[in-house]
mmCIF file of C-alpha atoms in Angstrom:
data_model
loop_
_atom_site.group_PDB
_atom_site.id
_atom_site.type_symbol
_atom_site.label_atom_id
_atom_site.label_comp_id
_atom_site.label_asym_id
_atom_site.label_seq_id
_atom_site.Cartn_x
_atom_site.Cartn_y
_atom_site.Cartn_z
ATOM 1 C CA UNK A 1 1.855 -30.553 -39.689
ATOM 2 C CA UNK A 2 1.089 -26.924 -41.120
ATOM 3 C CA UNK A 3 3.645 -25.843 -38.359
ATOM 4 C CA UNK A 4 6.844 -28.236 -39.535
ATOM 5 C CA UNK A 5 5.892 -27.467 -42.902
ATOM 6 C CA UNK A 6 6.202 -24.063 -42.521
ATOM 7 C CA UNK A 7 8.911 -24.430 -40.341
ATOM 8 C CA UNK A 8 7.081 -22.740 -37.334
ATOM 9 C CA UNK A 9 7.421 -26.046 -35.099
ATOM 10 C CA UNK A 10 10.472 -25.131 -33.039
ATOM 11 C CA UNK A 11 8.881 -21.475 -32.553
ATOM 12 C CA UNK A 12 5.772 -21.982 -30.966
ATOM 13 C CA UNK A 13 5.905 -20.948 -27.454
ATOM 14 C CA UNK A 14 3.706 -22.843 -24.958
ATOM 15 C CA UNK A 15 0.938 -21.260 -22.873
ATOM 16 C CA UNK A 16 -2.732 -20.851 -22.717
ATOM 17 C CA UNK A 17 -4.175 -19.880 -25.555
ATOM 18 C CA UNK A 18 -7.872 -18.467 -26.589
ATOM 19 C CA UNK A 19 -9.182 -19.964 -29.556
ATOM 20 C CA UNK A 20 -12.072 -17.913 -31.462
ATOM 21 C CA UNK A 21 -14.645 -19.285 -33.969
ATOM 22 C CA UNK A 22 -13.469 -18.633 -37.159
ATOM 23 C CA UNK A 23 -9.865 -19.235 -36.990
ATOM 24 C CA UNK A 24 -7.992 -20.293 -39.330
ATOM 25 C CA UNK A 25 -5.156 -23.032 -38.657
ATOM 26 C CA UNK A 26 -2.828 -20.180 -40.031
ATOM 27 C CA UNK A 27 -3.934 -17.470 -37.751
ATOM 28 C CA UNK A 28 -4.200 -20.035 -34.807
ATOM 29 C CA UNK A 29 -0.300 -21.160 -35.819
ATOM 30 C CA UNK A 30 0.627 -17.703 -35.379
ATOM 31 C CA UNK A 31 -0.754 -17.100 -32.453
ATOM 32 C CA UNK A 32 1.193 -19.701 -30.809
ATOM 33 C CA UNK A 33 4.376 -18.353 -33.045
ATOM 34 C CA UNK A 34 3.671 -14.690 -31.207
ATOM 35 C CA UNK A 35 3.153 -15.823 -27.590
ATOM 36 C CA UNK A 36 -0.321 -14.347 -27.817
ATOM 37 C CA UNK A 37 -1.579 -15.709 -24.432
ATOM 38 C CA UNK A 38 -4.061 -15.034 -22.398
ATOM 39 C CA UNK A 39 -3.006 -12.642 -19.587
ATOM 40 C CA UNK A 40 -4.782 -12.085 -16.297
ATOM 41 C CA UNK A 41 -4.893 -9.024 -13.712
ATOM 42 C CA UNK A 42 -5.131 -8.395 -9.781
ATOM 43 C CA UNK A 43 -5.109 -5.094 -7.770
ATOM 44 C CA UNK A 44 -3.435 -4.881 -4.577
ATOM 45 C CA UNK A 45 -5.149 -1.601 -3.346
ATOM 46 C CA UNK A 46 -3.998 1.202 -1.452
ATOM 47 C CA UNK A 47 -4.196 1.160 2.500
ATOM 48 C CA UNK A 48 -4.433 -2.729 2.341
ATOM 49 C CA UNK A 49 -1.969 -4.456 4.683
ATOM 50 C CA UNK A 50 -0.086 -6.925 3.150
ATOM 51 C CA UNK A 51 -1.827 -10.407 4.802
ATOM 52 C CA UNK A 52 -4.991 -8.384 2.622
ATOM 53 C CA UNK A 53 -2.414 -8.574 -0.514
ATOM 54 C CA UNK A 54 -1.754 -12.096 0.295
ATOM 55 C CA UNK A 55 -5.343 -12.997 0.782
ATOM 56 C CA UNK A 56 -6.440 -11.333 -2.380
ATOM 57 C CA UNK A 57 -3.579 -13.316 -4.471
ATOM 58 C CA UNK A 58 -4.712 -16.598 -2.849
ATOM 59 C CA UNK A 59 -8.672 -16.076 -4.034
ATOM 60 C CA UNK A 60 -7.751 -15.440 -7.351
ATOM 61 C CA UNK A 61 -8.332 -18.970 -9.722
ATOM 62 C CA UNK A 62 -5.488 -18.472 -11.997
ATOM 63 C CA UNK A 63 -2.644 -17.816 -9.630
ATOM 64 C CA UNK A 64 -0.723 -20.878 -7.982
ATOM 65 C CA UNK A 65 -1.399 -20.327 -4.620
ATOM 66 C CA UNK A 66 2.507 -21.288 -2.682
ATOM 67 C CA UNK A 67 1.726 -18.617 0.461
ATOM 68 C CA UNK A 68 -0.588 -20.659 2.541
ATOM 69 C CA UNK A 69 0.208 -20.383 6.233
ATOM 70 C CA UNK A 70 2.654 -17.236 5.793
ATOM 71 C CA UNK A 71 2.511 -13.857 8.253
ATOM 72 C CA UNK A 72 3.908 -10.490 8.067
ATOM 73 C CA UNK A 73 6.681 -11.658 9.824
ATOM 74 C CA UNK A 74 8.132 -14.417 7.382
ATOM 75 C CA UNK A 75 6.320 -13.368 4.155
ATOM 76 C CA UNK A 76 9.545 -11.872 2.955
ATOM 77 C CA UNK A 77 11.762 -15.073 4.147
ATOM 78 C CA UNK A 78 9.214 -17.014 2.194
ATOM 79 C CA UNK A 79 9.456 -14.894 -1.345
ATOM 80 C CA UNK A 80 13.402 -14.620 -0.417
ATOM 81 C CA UNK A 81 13.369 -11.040 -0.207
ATOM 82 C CA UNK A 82 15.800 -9.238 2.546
ATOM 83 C CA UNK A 83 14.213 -8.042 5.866
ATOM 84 C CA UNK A 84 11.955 -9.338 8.378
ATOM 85 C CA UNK A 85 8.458 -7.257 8.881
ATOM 86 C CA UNK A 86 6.635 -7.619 5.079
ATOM 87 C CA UNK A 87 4.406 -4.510 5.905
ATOM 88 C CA UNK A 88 4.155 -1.531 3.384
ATOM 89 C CA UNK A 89 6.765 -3.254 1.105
ATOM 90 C CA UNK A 90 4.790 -3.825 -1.584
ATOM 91 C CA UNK A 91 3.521 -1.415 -4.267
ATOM 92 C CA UNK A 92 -0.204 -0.944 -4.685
ATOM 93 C CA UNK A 93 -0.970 -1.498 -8.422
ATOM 94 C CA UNK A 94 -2.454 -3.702 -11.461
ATOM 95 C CA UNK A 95 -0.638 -6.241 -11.767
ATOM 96 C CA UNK A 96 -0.824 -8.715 -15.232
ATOM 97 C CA UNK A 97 0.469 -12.560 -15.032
ATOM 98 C CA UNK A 98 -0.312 -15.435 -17.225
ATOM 99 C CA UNK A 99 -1.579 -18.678 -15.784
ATOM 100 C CA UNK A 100 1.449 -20.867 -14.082
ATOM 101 C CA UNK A 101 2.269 -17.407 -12.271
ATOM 102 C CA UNK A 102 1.960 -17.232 -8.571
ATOM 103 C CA UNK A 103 0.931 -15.268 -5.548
ATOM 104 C CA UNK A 104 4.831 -15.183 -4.705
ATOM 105 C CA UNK A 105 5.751 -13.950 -8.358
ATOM 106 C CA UNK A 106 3.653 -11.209 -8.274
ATOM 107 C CA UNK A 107 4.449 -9.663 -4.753
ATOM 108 C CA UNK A 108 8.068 -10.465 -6.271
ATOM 109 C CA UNK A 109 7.037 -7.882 -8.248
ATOM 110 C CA UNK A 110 5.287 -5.728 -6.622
ATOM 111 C CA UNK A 111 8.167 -4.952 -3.781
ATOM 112 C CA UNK A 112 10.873 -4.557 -6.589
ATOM 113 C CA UNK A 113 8.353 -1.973 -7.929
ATOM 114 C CA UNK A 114 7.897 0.100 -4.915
ATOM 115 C CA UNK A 115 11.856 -0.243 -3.922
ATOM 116 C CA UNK A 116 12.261 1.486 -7.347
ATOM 117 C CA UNK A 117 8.926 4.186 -6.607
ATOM 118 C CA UNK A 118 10.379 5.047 -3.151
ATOM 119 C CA UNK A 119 13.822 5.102 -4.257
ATOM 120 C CA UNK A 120 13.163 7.844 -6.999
ATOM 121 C CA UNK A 121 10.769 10.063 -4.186
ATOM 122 C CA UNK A 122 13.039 9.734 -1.777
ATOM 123 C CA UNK A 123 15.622 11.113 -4.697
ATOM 124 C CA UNK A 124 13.190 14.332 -4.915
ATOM 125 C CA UNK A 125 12.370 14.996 -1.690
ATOM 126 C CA UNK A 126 12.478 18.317 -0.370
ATOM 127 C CA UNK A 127 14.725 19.357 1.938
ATOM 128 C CA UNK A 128 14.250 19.383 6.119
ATOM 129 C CA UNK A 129 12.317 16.593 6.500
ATOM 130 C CA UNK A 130 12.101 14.726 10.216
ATOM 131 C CA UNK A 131 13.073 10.799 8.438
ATOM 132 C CA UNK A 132 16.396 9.571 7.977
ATOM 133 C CA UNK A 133 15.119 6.860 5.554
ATOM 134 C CA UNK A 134 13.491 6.081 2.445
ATOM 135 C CA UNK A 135 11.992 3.647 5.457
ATOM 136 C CA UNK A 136 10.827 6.000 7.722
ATOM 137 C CA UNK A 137 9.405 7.978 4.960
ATOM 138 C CA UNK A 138 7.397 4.963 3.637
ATOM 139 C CA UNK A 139 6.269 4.398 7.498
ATOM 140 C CA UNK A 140 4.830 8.455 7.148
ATOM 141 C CA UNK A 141 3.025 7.823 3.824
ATOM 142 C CA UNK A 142 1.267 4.484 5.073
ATOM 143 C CA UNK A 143 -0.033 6.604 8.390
ATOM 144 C CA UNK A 144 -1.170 8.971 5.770
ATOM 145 C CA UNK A 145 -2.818 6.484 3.575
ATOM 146 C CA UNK A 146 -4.644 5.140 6.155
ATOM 147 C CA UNK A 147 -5.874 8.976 7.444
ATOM 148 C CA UNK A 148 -7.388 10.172 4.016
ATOM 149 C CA UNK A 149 -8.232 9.194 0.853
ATOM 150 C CA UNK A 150 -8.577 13.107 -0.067
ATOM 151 C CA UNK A 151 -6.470 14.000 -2.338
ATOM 152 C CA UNK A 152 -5.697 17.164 -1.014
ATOM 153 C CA UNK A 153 -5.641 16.351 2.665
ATOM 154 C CA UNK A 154 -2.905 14.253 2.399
ATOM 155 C CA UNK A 155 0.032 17.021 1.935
ATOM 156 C CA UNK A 156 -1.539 18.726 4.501
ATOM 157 C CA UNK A 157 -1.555 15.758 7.124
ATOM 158 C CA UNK A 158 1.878 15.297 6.205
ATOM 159 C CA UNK A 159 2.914 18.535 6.993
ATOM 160 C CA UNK A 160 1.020 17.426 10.669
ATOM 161 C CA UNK A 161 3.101 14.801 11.094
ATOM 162 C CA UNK A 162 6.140 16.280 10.196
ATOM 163 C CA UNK A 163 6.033 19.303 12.086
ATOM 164 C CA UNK A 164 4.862 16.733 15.268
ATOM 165 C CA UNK A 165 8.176 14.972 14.645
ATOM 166 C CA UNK A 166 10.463 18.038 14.454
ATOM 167 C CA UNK A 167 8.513 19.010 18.109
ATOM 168 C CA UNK A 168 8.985 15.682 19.784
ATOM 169 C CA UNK A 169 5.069 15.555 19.701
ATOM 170 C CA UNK A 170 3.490 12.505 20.033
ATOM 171 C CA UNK A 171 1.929 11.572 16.344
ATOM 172 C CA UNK A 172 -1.621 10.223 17.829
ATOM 173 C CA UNK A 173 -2.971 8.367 14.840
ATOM 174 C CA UNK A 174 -5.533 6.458 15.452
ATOM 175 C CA UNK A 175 -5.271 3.784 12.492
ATOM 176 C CA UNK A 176 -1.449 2.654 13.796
ATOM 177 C CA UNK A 177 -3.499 2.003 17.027
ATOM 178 C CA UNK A 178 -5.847 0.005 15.230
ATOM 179 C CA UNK A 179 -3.363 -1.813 13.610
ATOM 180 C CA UNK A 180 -1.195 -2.701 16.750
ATOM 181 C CA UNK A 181 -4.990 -4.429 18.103
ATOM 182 C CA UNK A 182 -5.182 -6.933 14.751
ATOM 183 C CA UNK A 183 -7.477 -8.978 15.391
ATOM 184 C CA UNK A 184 -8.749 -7.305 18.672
ATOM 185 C CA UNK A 185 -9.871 -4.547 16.770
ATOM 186 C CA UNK A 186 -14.209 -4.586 16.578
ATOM 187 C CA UNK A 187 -14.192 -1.506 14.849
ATOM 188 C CA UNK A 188 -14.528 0.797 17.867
ATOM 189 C CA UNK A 189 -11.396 2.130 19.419
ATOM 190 C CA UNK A 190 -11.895 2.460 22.900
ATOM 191 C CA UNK A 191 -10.218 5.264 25.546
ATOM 192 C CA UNK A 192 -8.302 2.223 27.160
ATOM 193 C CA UNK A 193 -6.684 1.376 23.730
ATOM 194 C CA UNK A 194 -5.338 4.208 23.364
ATOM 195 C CA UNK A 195 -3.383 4.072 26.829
ATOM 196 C CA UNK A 196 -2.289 0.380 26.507
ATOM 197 C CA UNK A 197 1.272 0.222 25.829
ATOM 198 C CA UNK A 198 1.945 -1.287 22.389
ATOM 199 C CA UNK A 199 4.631 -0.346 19.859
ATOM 200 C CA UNK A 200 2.286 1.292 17.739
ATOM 201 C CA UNK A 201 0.414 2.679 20.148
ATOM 202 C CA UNK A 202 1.320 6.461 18.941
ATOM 203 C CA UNK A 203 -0.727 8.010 21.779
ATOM 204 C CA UNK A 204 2.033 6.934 24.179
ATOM 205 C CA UNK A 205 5.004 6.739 21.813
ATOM 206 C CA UNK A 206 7.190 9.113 20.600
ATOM 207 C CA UNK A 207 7.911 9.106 16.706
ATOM 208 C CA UNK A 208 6.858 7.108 14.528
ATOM 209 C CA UNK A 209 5.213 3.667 14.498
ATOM 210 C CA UNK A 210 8.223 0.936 13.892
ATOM 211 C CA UNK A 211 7.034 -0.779 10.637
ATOM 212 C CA UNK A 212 4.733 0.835 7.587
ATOM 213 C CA UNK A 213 0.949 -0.222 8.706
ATOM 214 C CA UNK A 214 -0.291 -0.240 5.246
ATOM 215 C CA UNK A 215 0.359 -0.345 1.152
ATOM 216 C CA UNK A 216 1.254 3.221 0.861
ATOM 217 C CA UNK A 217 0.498 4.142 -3.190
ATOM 218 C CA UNK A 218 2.208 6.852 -5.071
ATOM 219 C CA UNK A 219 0.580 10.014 -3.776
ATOM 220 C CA UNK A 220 1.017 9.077 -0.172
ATOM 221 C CA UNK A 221 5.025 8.201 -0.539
ATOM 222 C CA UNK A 222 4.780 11.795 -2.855
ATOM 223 C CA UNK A 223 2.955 13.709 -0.097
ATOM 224 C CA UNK A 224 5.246 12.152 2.897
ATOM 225 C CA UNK A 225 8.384 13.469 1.194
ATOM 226 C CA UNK A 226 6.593 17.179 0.054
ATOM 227 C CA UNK A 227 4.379 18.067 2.649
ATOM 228 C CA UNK A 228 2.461 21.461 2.592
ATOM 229 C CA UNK A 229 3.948 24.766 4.152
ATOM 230 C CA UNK A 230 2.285 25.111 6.993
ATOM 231 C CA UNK A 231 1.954 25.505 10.933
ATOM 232 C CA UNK A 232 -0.981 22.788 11.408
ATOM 233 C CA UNK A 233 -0.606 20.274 14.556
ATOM 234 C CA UNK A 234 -3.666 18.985 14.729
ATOM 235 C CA UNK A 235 -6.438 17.483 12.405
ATOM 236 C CA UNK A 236 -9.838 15.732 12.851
ATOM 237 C CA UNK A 237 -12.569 14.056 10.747
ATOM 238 C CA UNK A 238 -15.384 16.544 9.842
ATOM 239 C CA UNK A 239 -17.309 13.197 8.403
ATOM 240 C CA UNK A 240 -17.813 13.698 5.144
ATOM 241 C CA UNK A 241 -14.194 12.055 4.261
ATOM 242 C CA UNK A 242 -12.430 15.883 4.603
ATOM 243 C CA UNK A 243 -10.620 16.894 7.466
ATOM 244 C CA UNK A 244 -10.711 20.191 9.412
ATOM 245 C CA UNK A 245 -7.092 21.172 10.429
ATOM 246 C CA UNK A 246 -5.893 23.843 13.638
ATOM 247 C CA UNK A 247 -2.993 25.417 14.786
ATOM 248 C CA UNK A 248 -4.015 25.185 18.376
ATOM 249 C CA UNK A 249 -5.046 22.530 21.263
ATOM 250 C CA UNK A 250 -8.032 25.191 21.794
ATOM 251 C CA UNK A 251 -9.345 25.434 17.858
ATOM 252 C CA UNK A 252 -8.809 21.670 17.560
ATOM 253 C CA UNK A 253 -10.804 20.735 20.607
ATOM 254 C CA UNK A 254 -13.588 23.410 19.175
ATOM 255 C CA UNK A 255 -13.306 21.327 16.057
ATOM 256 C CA UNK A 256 -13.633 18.046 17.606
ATOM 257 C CA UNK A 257 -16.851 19.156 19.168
ATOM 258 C CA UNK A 258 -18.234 20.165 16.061
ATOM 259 C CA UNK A 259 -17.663 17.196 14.159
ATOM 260 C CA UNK A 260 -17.098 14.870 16.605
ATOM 261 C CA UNK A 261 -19.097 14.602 19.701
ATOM 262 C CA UNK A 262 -23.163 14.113 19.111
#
């Protein structure tokens, strides 16, 4: 009644609403006059593959859940998005919904976001670079998501991987192995998977892996397209999260012995 006679009625906007001791029917009127609903969040985090992103959606009690049964291969068909592999298209962020959203809305959202982050890097990118794509570049900054979380490593692995493309070297990432084994993977990577044959096996293939192999965030896709000056070919894990970089086969192997071997 206090809405018709105020002439609110036809303005209040439907949704869920949080009602607080102590409100008065005016202030509670106006809430549902301003659309003041209550809003939720997720993260999709950086380095997760996208069946992770869909898995995390799926958990969460105030999405609708419309994904079950989906893989990277018809994830986009299913959210009618161009394309056919799903990985590394979607932008690791907070996202904000209100209930009645779903897991499909917000990747919706979250690939239109990173078309729109990748589109401006690739935009700025410096000149020289070994990828003919905003694609290819997003494929560079997931294998460099996946190798550090060091802030400072990653223009440096970049400039690894670039100057290993320019060469014709073989890239020799271990996580785009790992992610060619799925579900084969037990967490150690053995000398015999990294001769299998496999499409991302990057050991025994040239370039780059064919698809992203992760959610690449913004200072991946940044370091991919302005990698550090530098002659570096080699890198390896000194175990503390850093890694120690070399020029040549002998410093690297000197390094891996260091840090590597027991």
């Amino acid at each position: 009644w206090l809405a018709r006679l105020s002439g609110d009625a036809r303005r209040v906007q439907a949704g869920e609403y949080e009602m607080r001791q102590g409100d008065s029917p005016v202030r509670v009127l106006q809430r549902f006059v301003d659309g003041e609903v209550v809003t939720y969040d997720v993260k999709l985090l950086e380095g997760w593959t996208a069946m992770q992103a869909v898995a995390e959606l799926a958990r969460h009690p105030a999405l609708d859940v419309t994904l079950d049964g989906v893989t990277v291969h018809t994830l986009l068909e299913v959210l009618g998005l161009p394309g056919g592999h799903a990985e590394g298209l979607f932008f690791p962020d907070t996202y904000h919904f209100v209930r009645g959203d779903s897991d499909a809305d917000i990747l919706r959202r979250a690939y239109v976001r990173m078309q729109s982050v990748l589109d401006a890097a690739w935009e700025d990118r410096d000149a020289g670079l070994p990828y003919d794509s905003p694609y290819q570049a997003l494929i560079a900054a997931s294998l460099i998501e996946k190798e550090t979380g060091r802030e400072d490593d990653r223009p440096l692995i970049s400039q690894v991987f670039a100057l290993r493309l320019e060469r014709g070297m073989r890239l020799q990432t271990d996580p785009a192995v790992i992610y060619g084994l799925g579900d084969r993977f037990d967490g150690d990577l053995r000398r015999a998977d990294l001769r299998a044959p496999g499409p991302y096996n990057t050991y025994r293939n040239r370039g780059l892996p064919p698809t992203p192999i992760a959610l690449p965030g913004q200072r991946s896709i940044h370091a991919a397209l302005h990698p550090a000056d530098g002659e570096y070919l080699y890198f390896v894990s000194r175990g503390d999260g850093s890694s120690k970089f070399s020029v040549s086969l002998d410093e690297h192997e000197a390094a891996v012995r260091r840090y590597q071997m027991p």
